[in-house]
Amino acid sequence: MSNNIDAPAPAVEQAIDPRLLVREQGFSGYISEFKRKIRGGELGSLPVIIGLIVIWAAFAASNGNFLSASNFEYIAYYMVGIGTLSIGLVFVLLLGEIDLSVGSVSGLSAAIFAVLSVTHGVNLWLATIAALATGAVIGAIHGFVFAKIGVPAFVVTLAGFLGWNGLMLWLLGDTGTINLPDTGLIHLFGGNSFFLNGDIAGAYILAGVGVAALLFSSLGEQGRRRSAKVPFRPTSEIVLRTVVLAIAAFGSAYVLNLHKGVPNNLVFFLAALIICDFVLRRTSYGRKIFAVGGNIEASRRAGINVAAIRISVYAISGFFAALGGLVISATISSANQGGSDPNNLMMAIAAAVIGGTSLFGGRGKVWSALLGMLVIESINAGLFMLGEAQSVQYMITGGVLLAAVVVDSLSRRTQKSSGRA
Amino acid sequence: MLPDPVRGGFGVPGPGKFVFRIPVCARDGAATHPRHRVVKELVYVTSAPVLALRGVSKRFGAVQVLTDVELEVHAGEVVALVGDNGAGKSTLVKTIAGVHPIDDGVIEWEGRSVSINRPQDAQHLGVATVYQDLALCDNLDVVNNLYLGRELKRRGTLDEVTMEQKAQELLSTLSIRIPSVRIPVASLSGGQRQVVAIARSLIGDPKVVILDEPTAALGVEQTAQVLDLVERLRERGLGVILISHNMVDVRAVADRVAVLRLGKNNGTFPVHGTTQETIIAAITGATDNAVTRRQSRTAEATK
Ligand SMILES: Nc1ncnc2c1ncn2[C@@H]1O[C@H](COP(=O)(O)OP(=O)(O)OP(=O)(O)O)[C@@H](O)[C@H]1O
Ligand SMILES: [Mg+2]
């Protein structure tokens, strides 16, 4: 992004400093910029993409069925529930904090939805709204205790982890399981609901829209930057990025079409990711989240209401926890006592970190939720195919999480030593 | 000096002006009746300082950091605030900026008493501050730091292009070379970071700019640029509070020097007509040493 340094003619004499990061035009420039970033510890999504390829290759070598369309459909479908929890966690991690309550809140939200709609016959959409609102309010309460009273977030949400789990068990009562009818949001998030009813065109339409959106927004931005005489992305780079996305999008569409099409819950997940990415990168609210994650005191002095940011971020986390709870209960067609399985929490945190969001705050993308869940769900699916027990799955996922955290810490150290943290 | 009829204003020396003012007698009761015409009289008043501290005190736990501090800054005036390490200069700045609310005393803004409890309050009044510790977000790039808290928007979303354009213009006027305005400030040198912090105070439309040791990390050329900048701010009619340990810089740009010693005022001196020794003596408290005490004792004895 740092070509065309010559943009505005400065008032003072300004010979080009030989140390400036002037990128050569075109492709070789792109490569050298890329190398510089890697050396500086700005790894981005690279480790996770390499990891994903390694994982897929390893499982494909040990089981021919791993690379089948039905398996990818399975991965795409089952990653959405915990992935939704993970979206909320990315917001919290960007602040440099943690939310341990998302698993319990998701279970509670499913229980509230089930009790309201099944036991009390409340309108489905009303029950949905009640469940989601409960999640947001719970999150806001956590945020309030943390931001206004000053209890460490770790402790507040640990209390929530226990407390909301208890409330869920109490709501579900003795039977412990409430089966959900296949209607409303539960149907949309369930396993029988596909985009455009699984029509082959559906997947390609989604892929086409995504690729076109990237291409046109990049070109539009390039044009605005060019006319404002500030550095802009060279066309070659835009084309490269668009081609990479097109291969990924149309490839996925092709594979999913070989089976049943794009599950509707995946469409919702992608929509949520796009919206959150927009909020984080393009709005001043998102900018404030990054600022608070980077330097709390500087943010406060810049006039940012730190407490409001914290409370709202925890509310967002609670909302996505509740939404994820509904998705998870839709995939198992019931709300049960396993709804607040602590493993869901662990997987959601792992996904965000594996996907490249830093535990140290101020650095990350919501797309981590997608990339991280792809890794975790691939491991789960692969081990399931190999007939390995849950115990092995947990050990391996734990190992992957550790690896991700090590990569995060090491890249932070490299960034520090090369002055980028 | 006579009123200048051409410009319609009144050129007068010093920080005062001619204004139409309601006489005191008219204000007290008589003019409150709606049918009474208020008679205005032309008077010469010393314009109220844009910012004034009256008896400001601040303590941190057991430490009384500021005691009854007085400070005035007029529009178009550069006040240097000097004092030894730990004298309380930065704390004073932070009370004005709303980082630490004052315990006692009054802050006046354009003659009105105001309460500054949060950084937002100071920002809304028009106080821009460059902190000694710079207060930058290391993970954000230069542009984002410059516009933090007052981002430019276009159709409700961040207008990165305009912000970047203006950031580059602003930085080039400060003659600083920065590899790119799109790299995190963590990767800048100390002086580059300092210039970013200074540039940041110029965004928005401040009336008072406070610079806490702005040139501490700067090279010769950049220091000169910052001092030029201070003079430009004065010409634009802004009030400037400049904290510096460098007496040469202070004498070059300041109109008045306010000395703080152990959290208390220790004199305010006009720069012209005051020797450097006098100021340094006030800073170090040399006026209060064994020699001066003996002198004052003998002076008393001879009375
Ligand atoms: N947040 C705080 N809590 C407690 N004491 C503080 C705090 N901030 C400053 N102090 C104390 O207040 C006194 C004045 O500090 P201050 O930073 O205002 O000095 P200064 O005049 O800016 O010094 P320097 O020239 O070194 O920057 C010091 O004794 C310091 O220990
Ligand atoms: Mg200081």
XYZ file of N, CA and C in Angstrom, chain B residues 21-219:
597
model
N -20.248 48.167 26.609
C -20.609 47.443 27.810
C -21.779 48.128 28.491
N -22.660 47.335 29.074
C -23.773 47.908 29.825
C -23.217 48.424 31.149
N -23.431 49.722 31.438
C -22.885 50.255 32.684
C -23.468 49.515 33.882
N -22.691 49.488 34.953
C -23.108 48.737 36.135
C -24.447 49.233 36.655
N -24.629 50.586 36.657
C -25.868 51.126 37.193
C -27.062 50.643 36.385
N -26.869 50.540 35.067
C -27.964 50.099 34.215
C -28.259 48.625 34.427
N -27.211 47.901 34.781
C -27.445 46.474 34.943
C -28.179 46.175 36.245
N -27.941 47.044 37.231
C -28.549 46.762 38.537
C -29.968 47.275 38.595
N -30.918 46.456 38.237
C -32.318 46.807 38.424
C -32.898 47.668 37.329
N -32.338 48.859 37.093
C -32.967 49.827 36.212
C -33.310 49.248 34.845
N -32.382 48.532 34.283
C -32.574 48.075 32.917
C -33.418 46.816 32.830
N -33.769 46.261 33.962
C -34.518 45.014 33.891
C -35.934 45.258 33.394
N -36.418 46.499 33.509
C -37.736 46.772 32.961
C -37.640 46.773 31.436
N -38.547 46.046 30.763
C -38.400 45.884 29.326
C -38.455 47.194 28.550
N -39.144 48.243 29.096
C -39.256 49.460 28.315
C -38.046 50.375 28.480
N -37.250 50.123 29.467
C -36.040 50.931 29.626
C -35.047 50.558 28.554
N -34.497 51.585 27.904
C -33.450 51.273 26.940
C -32.130 51.130 27.673
N -31.440 50.082 27.330
C -30.143 49.898 27.972
C -29.144 50.820 27.314
N -28.538 51.662 28.085
C -27.536 52.571 27.548
C -26.176 51.884 27.632
N -25.523 51.785 26.458
C -24.215 51.147 26.483
C -23.138 52.204 26.540
N -22.053 51.880 27.169
C -20.938 52.821 27.162
C -19.713 52.126 26.594
N -18.875 52.952 25.976
C -17.676 52.414 25.362
C -16.560 52.407 26.402
N -16.066 51.202 26.708
C -15.007 51.132 27.709
C -13.861 50.283 27.173
N -12.731 50.479 27.739
C -11.586 49.659 27.403
C -11.428 48.605 28.504
N -11.522 47.315 28.121
C -11.381 46.269 29.139
C -10.239 45.352 28.737
N -9.613 44.796 29.721
C -8.656 43.746 29.465
C -9.477 42.512 29.168
N -9.306 41.954 27.964
C -10.160 40.822 27.619
C -9.855 39.671 28.568
N -10.892 38.934 28.896
C -10.722 37.820 29.830
C -9.786 36.805 29.197
N -8.936 36.204 30.006
C -8.084 35.162 29.463
C -8.938 34.017 28.937
N -8.473 33.389 27.852
C -9.272 32.302 27.309
C -9.307 31.147 28.306
N -8.202 30.981 29.016
C -8.167 29.932 30.038
C -7.504 30.495 31.280
N -8.125 30.258 32.423
C -7.513 30.715 33.669
C -7.730 29.670 34.751
N -6.675 29.396 35.494
C -6.796 28.525 36.661
C -6.738 29.417 37.891
N -7.661 29.221 38.817
C -7.682 30.025 40.039
C -7.634 29.092 41.241
N -6.526 29.092 41.912
C -6.388 28.320 43.150
C -6.603 26.834 42.972
N -6.042 26.294 41.906
C -6.272 24.880 41.613
C -5.378 23.987 42.476
N -5.979 22.993 43.105
C -5.229 22.032 43.905
C -5.560 20.624 43.452
N -4.574 19.772 43.588
C -4.786 18.370 43.202
C -3.929 17.492 44.087
N -4.509 16.459 44.666
C -3.678 15.531 45.420
C -3.896 14.115 44.938
N -2.829 13.346 44.984
C -2.906 11.912 44.693
C -2.636 11.197 46.002
N -3.651 10.634 46.601
C -3.444 9.940 47.868
C -2.800 10.874 48.866
N -1.603 10.520 49.312
C -0.956 11.318 50.349
C -0.142 12.461 49.768
N -0.014 12.515 48.430
C 0.856 13.528 47.825
C 0.028 14.712 47.347
N 0.337 15.865 47.885
C -0.310 17.095 47.403
C 0.506 17.580 46.214
N 0.045 17.271 44.999
C 0.864 17.549 43.818
C 0.748 19.019 43.402
N -0.458 19.572 43.483
C -0.648 20.981 43.117
C -1.317 21.707 44.281
N -0.802 22.888 44.626
C -1.389 23.663 45.711
C -1.679 25.072 45.216
N -2.964 25.441 45.190
C -3.388 26.814 44.861
C -2.680 27.389 43.646
N -2.708 26.679 42.568
C -1.979 27.141 41.388
C -2.829 28.122 40.593
N -2.207 29.196 40.167
C -2.853 30.203 39.320
C -2.163 30.188 37.963
N -2.956 30.277 36.917
C -2.347 30.350 35.587
C -3.342 31.004 34.641
N -2.842 31.910 33.797
C -3.728 32.555 32.824
C -3.130 32.425 31.443
N -3.956 32.157 30.479
C -3.510 32.136 29.096
C -4.488 32.971 28.293
N -3.957 33.955 27.580
C -4.820 34.772 26.724
C -4.752 34.261 25.306
N -5.742 34.631 24.542
C -5.714 34.290 23.122
C -4.517 34.978 22.489
N -3.823 34.273 21.614
C -2.667 34.851 20.944
C -1.472 35.029 21.850
N -1.377 34.192 22.868
C -0.268 34.315 23.803
C 0.358 32.940 24.029
N 1.675 32.915 24.130
C 2.366 31.669 24.439
C 2.892 31.761 25.858
N 2.396 30.903 26.718
C 2.860 30.867 28.096
C 3.730 29.639 28.268
N 4.951 29.843 28.692
C 5.806 28.691 28.970
C 5.608 28.303 30.424
N 5.468 27.004 30.651
C 5.326 26.508 32.012
C 6.598 25.724 32.297
N 7.361 26.212 33.277
C 8.639 25.551 33.550
C 8.704 25.158 35.024
N 9.633 24.279 35.300
C 9.801 23.798 36.671
C 10.633 22.535 36.645
N 11.162 22.187 37.808
C 12.009 21.001 37.883
C 11.211 19.731 37.636
N 11.925 18.642 37.505
C 11.246 17.348 37.376
C 10.371 17.120 38.607
N 9.166 16.689 38.359
C 8.258 16.402 39.469
C 7.615 17.638 40.053
N 7.771 18.792 39.404
C 7.178 20.017 39.939
C 5.662 20.008 39.825
N 5.139 19.179 38.943
C 3.693 19.105 38.790
C 3.188 19.677 37.481
N 4.079 19.889 36.530
C 3.674 20.486 35.255
C 2.719 19.571 34.493
N 3.127 18.319 34.355
C 2.275 17.401 33.601
C 0.948 17.196 34.299
N 0.974 17.183 35.629
C -0.278 17.018 36.363
C -1.198 18.208 36.105
N -0.612 19.404 36.069
C -1.407 20.603 35.801
C -2.058 20.495 34.421
N -1.247 20.057 33.463
C -1.760 19.890 32.105
C -2.921 18.897 32.096
N -2.750 17.825 32.836
C -3.799 16.801 32.818
C -5.071 17.281 33.502
N -4.952 18.168 34.479
C -6.184 18.690 35.073
C -6.924 19.554 34.061
N -6.163 20.313 33.266
C -6.835 21.146 32.260
C -7.456 20.258 31.187
N -6.762 19.174 30.852
C -7.231 18.317 29.764
C -8.341 17.361 30.206
N -8.652 17.373 31.500
C -9.741 16.519 31.960
C -9.324 15.099 32.285
N -8.002 14.835 32.255
C -7.557 13.478 32.587
C -7.670 13.247 34.089
N -7.243 14.240 34.875
C -7.422 14.185 36.330
C -8.265 15.387 36.735
N -9.514 15.201 37.149
C -10.311 16.360 37.588
C -9.669 17.024 38.815
N -9.833 18.346 38.914
C -9.215 19.065 40.040
C -9.985 18.783 41.325
N -9.258 18.891 42.465
C -9.913 18.718 43.771
C -10.502 20.038 44.247
N -9.743 21.117 44.064
C -10.137 22.415 44.587
C -9.809 23.472 43.556
N -10.507 24.604 43.667
C -10.194 25.700 42.769
C -11.174 25.777 41.622
N -10.897 26.707 40.721
C -11.822 27.002 39.632
C -11.040 27.047 38.320
N -11.625 26.482 37.279
C -11.078 26.665 35.940
C -12.031 27.578 35.194
N -11.488 28.662 34.661
C -12.339 29.593 33.918
C -12.017 29.496 32.445
N -13.063 29.489 31.641
C -12.911 29.452 30.187
C -13.591 30.684 29.632
N -12.835 31.542 29.006
C -13.347 32.803 28.470
C -14.163 33.540 29.519
N -13.657 33.519 30.740
C -14.278 34.282 31.803
C -15.368 33.543 32.570
N -15.811 32.409 32.050
C -16.843 31.659 32.763
C -16.211 30.474 33.480
N -16.730 30.196 34.648
C -16.231 29.041 35.379
C -16.802 27.761 34.751
N -15.928 26.812 34.469
C -16.383 25.571 33.834
C -15.902 24.386 34.662
N -16.576 23.281 34.512
C -16.056 22.085 35.179
C -15.573 21.114 34.110
N -14.346 20.679 34.282
C -13.735 19.746 33.333
C -13.502 18.440 34.078
N -14.351 17.484 33.830
C -14.231 16.209 34.545
C -13.772 15.068 33.661
N -13.955 15.224 32.380
C -13.579 14.160 31.455
C -12.829 14.792 30.290
N -12.012 13.998 29.590
C -11.310 14.549 28.424
C -12.280 15.145 27.408
N -13.474 14.566 27.308
C -14.445 15.108 26.354
C -14.783 16.559 26.673
N -14.898 16.876 27.977
C -15.247 18.242 28.374
C -14.208 19.223 27.832
N -12.942 18.886 28.028
C -11.881 19.774 27.560
C -11.905 19.885 26.040
N -12.131 18.752 25.375
C -12.191 18.764 23.910
C -13.297 19.679 23.415
N -14.468 19.593 24.061
C -15.585 20.406 23.607
C -15.310 21.890 23.801
N -14.586 22.223 24.876
C -14.248 23.628 25.080
C -13.292 24.109 23.992
N -12.426 23.223 23.535
C -11.439 23.613 22.537
C -10.017 23.548 23.065
N -9.768 22.602 23.960
C -8.409 22.396 24.460
C -7.826 21.189 23.742
N -6.673 21.351 23.119
C -5.990 20.220 22.500
C -4.674 20.012 23.232
N -4.362 18.790 23.543
C -3.212 18.517 24.401
C -2.267 17.521 23.753
N -0.976 17.833 23.813
C 0.045 16.853 23.450
C 0.662 16.388 24.760
N 0.419 15.142 25.109
C 0.888 14.661 26.400
C 2.357 14.281 26.332
N 2.977 14.336 27.508
C 4.388 13.976 27.584
C 4.581 12.524 27.146
N 3.636 11.657 27.544
C 3.762 10.248 27.148
C 3.082 9.983 25.798
N 2.714 11.034 25.097
C 2.184 11.010 23.729
C 0.789 10.416 23.594
N 0.469 9.366 24.383
C -0.876 8.783 24.337
C -1.302 8.422 22.922
N -0.500 7.586 22.276
C -0.866 7.076 20.950
C -1.257 5.604 21.079
N -2.082 5.137 20.164
C -2.423 3.711 20.138
C -1.445 3.010 19.199
N -0.570 2.196 19.775
C 0.498 1.589 18.988
C -0.003 0.691 17.869
N -1.175 0.100 18.058
C -1.638 -0.846 17.040
C -2.304 -0.149 15.858
N -2.613 1.135 16.023
C -3.267 1.850 14.918
C -2.225 2.576 14.072
N -2.560 2.796 12.809
C -1.593 3.483 11.953
C -1.640 5.001 12.196
N -0.772 5.713 11.501
C -0.611 7.145 11.763
C -1.919 7.896 11.529
N -2.566 7.610 10.411
C -3.804 8.316 10.080
C -4.855 8.074 11.160
N -5.000 6.828 11.556
C -6.023 6.506 12.554
C -5.725 7.172 13.889
N -4.452 7.276 14.230
C -4.111 7.956 15.468
C -4.409 9.441 15.379
N -4.105 10.038 14.249
C -4.348 11.472 14.103
C -5.824 11.786 14.284
N -6.668 10.937 13.738
C -8.100 11.239 13.744
C -8.857 10.484 14.825
N -8.127 9.862 15.764
C -8.807 9.064 16.780
C -9.785 9.930 17.576
N -11.015 9.468 17.675
C -12.020 10.191 18.443
C -12.747 11.252 17.641
N -12.270 11.590 16.448
C -12.993 12.568 15.605
C -12.782 12.210 14.136
N -13.095 10.961 13.834
C -12.906 10.459 12.480
C -13.777 11.225 11.496
N -13.247 11.410 10.295
C -14.060 12.001 9.232
C -14.936 10.906 8.654
N -16.148 11.268 8.314
C -17.060 10.263 7.794
C -17.608 10.669 6.448
N -17.959 9.673 5.692
C -18.561 9.887 4.384
C -19.681 8.874 4.292
N -20.882 9.320 4.141
C -22.065 8.458 4.137
C -22.062 7.508 5.338
N -21.747 8.038 6.503
C -21.832 7.237 7.715
C -20.663 6.307 7.967
N -19.801 6.138 6.968
C -18.645 5.273 7.198
C -17.374 6.113 7.199
N -16.299 5.507 7.667
C -15.047 6.242 7.784
C -14.558 6.688 6.410
N -14.143 7.934 6.324
C -13.616 8.445 5.059
C -12.094 8.363 5.100
N -11.582 7.158 4.865
C -10.142 6.928 5.007
C -9.343 7.752 4.010
N -9.898 7.952 2.823
C -9.125 8.635 1.780
C -8.857 10.082 2.171
N -9.907 10.798 2.574
C -9.708 12.197 2.951
C -8.820 12.310 4.181
N -9.019 11.403 5.140
C -8.184 11.456 6.338
C -6.717 11.264 5.970
N -6.475 10.319 5.062
C -5.087 10.047 4.685
C -4.472 11.241 3.966
N -5.279 11.835 3.087
C -4.802 12.992 2.335
C -4.435 14.140 3.278
N -5.343 14.440 4.211
C -5.091 15.551 5.121
C -3.938 15.240 6.056
N -3.835 13.986 6.457
C -2.741 13.603 7.353
C -1.403 13.857 6.678
N -1.327 13.485 5.398
C -0.063 13.680 4.697
C 0.280 15.154 4.574
N -0.726 15.977 4.278
C -0.473 17.412 4.170
C 0.019 17.969 5.493
N -0.668 17.560 6.559
C -0.330 18.077 7.881
C 1.092 17.682 8.259
N 1.440 16.423 8.014
C 2.767 15.961 8.408
C 3.842 16.637 7.567
N 3.532 16.928 6.303
C 4.580 17.544 5.497
C 4.832 18.976 5.952
N 3.819 19.655 6.516
C 4.088 20.997 7.027
C 4.992 20.931 8.247
N 5.030 19.802 8.918
C 5.923 19.665 10.069
C 7.267 19.089 9.642
N 7.458 18.974 8.345
C 8.707 18.510 7.747
C 9.240 17.257 8.418
N 8.386 16.297 8.557
C 8.847 15.029 9.108
C 8.684 13.977 8.039
N 9.651 13.078 7.972
C 9.535 11.978 7.021
C 9.052 10.760 7.760
N 7.982 10.219 7.293
C 7.422 9.005 7.886
C 7.328 7.998 6.759
N 7.800 6.769 6.999
C 7.845 5.795 5.904
C 6.519 5.705 5.173
N 5.438 5.643 5.923
C 4.118 5.596 5.310
C 3.137 5.981 6.389
N 2.072 6.695 6.010
C 1.085 7.054 7.029
C 0.183 5.876 7.335
N 0.449 4.760 6.690
C -0.387 3.593 6.908
C 0.332 2.483 7.660
N 1.411 2.808 8.371
C 2.018 1.770 9.200
C 1.717 2.072 10.664
N 1.672 1.026 11.505
C 1.361 1.259 12.916
C 2.379 2.201 13.547
N 1.931 3.068 14.451
C 2.870 4.023 15.032
C 3.940 3.316 15.855
N 3.702 2.059 16.229
C 4.721 1.324 16.978
C 6.031 1.266 16.210
N 5.952 1.301 14.879
C 7.183 1.157 14.110
C 7.841 2.494 13.792
N 7.373 3.575 14.429
C 8.018 4.869 14.192
C 9.089 5.143 15.240
N 9.999 6.033 14.901
C 11.015 6.435 15.878
C 10.372 7.364 16.906
N 11.087 7.583 18.011
C 10.546 8.424 19.076
C 10.147 9.802 18.582
N 10.998 10.412 17.765
C 10.704 11.754 17.271
C 9.536 11.760 16.311
N 9.477 10.718 15.471
C 8.348 10.627 14.540
C 7.046 10.490 15.307
N 7.081 9.693 16.364
C 5.877 9.543 17.186
C 5.484 10.878 17.797
N 6.508 11.623 18.244
C 6.212 12.903 18.877
C 5.561 13.861 17.878
N 6.049 13.854 16.653
C 5.457 14.738 15.655
C 4.020 14.314 15.355
N 3.785 13.006 15.346
C 2.408 12.544 15.132
C 1.514 13.076 16.247
N 2.018 13.003 17.481
C 1.211 13.488 18.610
C 0.956 14.984 18.492
N 1.967 15.723 18.034
C 1.780 17.172 17.885
C 0.772 17.453 16.767
N 0.948 16.756 15.647
C 0.041 16.965 14.520
C -1.389 16.696 14.947
N -1.540 15.728 15.829
C -2.870 15.350 16.252
C -3.591 16.488 16.959
N -2.813 17.293 17.707
C -3.463 18.369 18.451
C -3.965 19.457 17.512
N -3.504 19.452 16.254
C -3.912 20.517 15.333
C -5.172 20.157 14.566
N -5.575 18.888 14.682
C -6.800 18.479 14.001
C -7.971 18.888 14.874
N -9.047 19.248 14.261
C -10.112 19.860 15.044
C -9.807 21.349 15.042
N -10.482 22.112 15.834
C -10.280 23.554 15.797
C -10.065 24.076 17.208
N -8.876 23.800 17.781
C -8.672 24.164 19.189
C -8.526 25.664 19.381
N -8.790 26.104 20.613
C -8.545 27.501 20.962
C -7.329 27.610 21.854
N -7.061 26.518 22.567
C -5.871 26.477 23.407
C -5.143 25.177 23.102
N -3.844 25.286 22.843
C -3.046 24.094 22.593
C -2.028 23.955 23.714
N -1.989 22.782 24.314
C -1.040 22.541 25.396
C -0.003 21.546 24.906
N 1.257 21.923 25.000
C 2.321 21.051 24.512
C 3.221 20.681 25.686
N 3.181 19.431 26.092
C 3.989 18.990 27.233
C 5.304 18.407 26.719
N 6.353 19.174 26.810
C 7.685 18.814 26.318
C 7.630 18.271 24.887
N 7.146 19.117 23.966
C 6.931 18.619 22.601
C 8.218 18.362 21.846
N 9.310 18.994 22.259
C 10.530 18.871 21.461
C 11.545 17.953 22.123
N 11.126 17.247 23.180
C 12.085 16.452 23.955
C 12.833 15.448 23.094
N 12.148 14.864 22.109
C 12.787 13.796 21.337
C 13.154 14.241 19.928
N 13.110 15.558 19.690
C 13.235 15.988 18.297
C 14.638 16.454 17.933
N 14.940 16.286 16.669
C 16.211 16.768 16.135
C 16.156 18.267 15.908
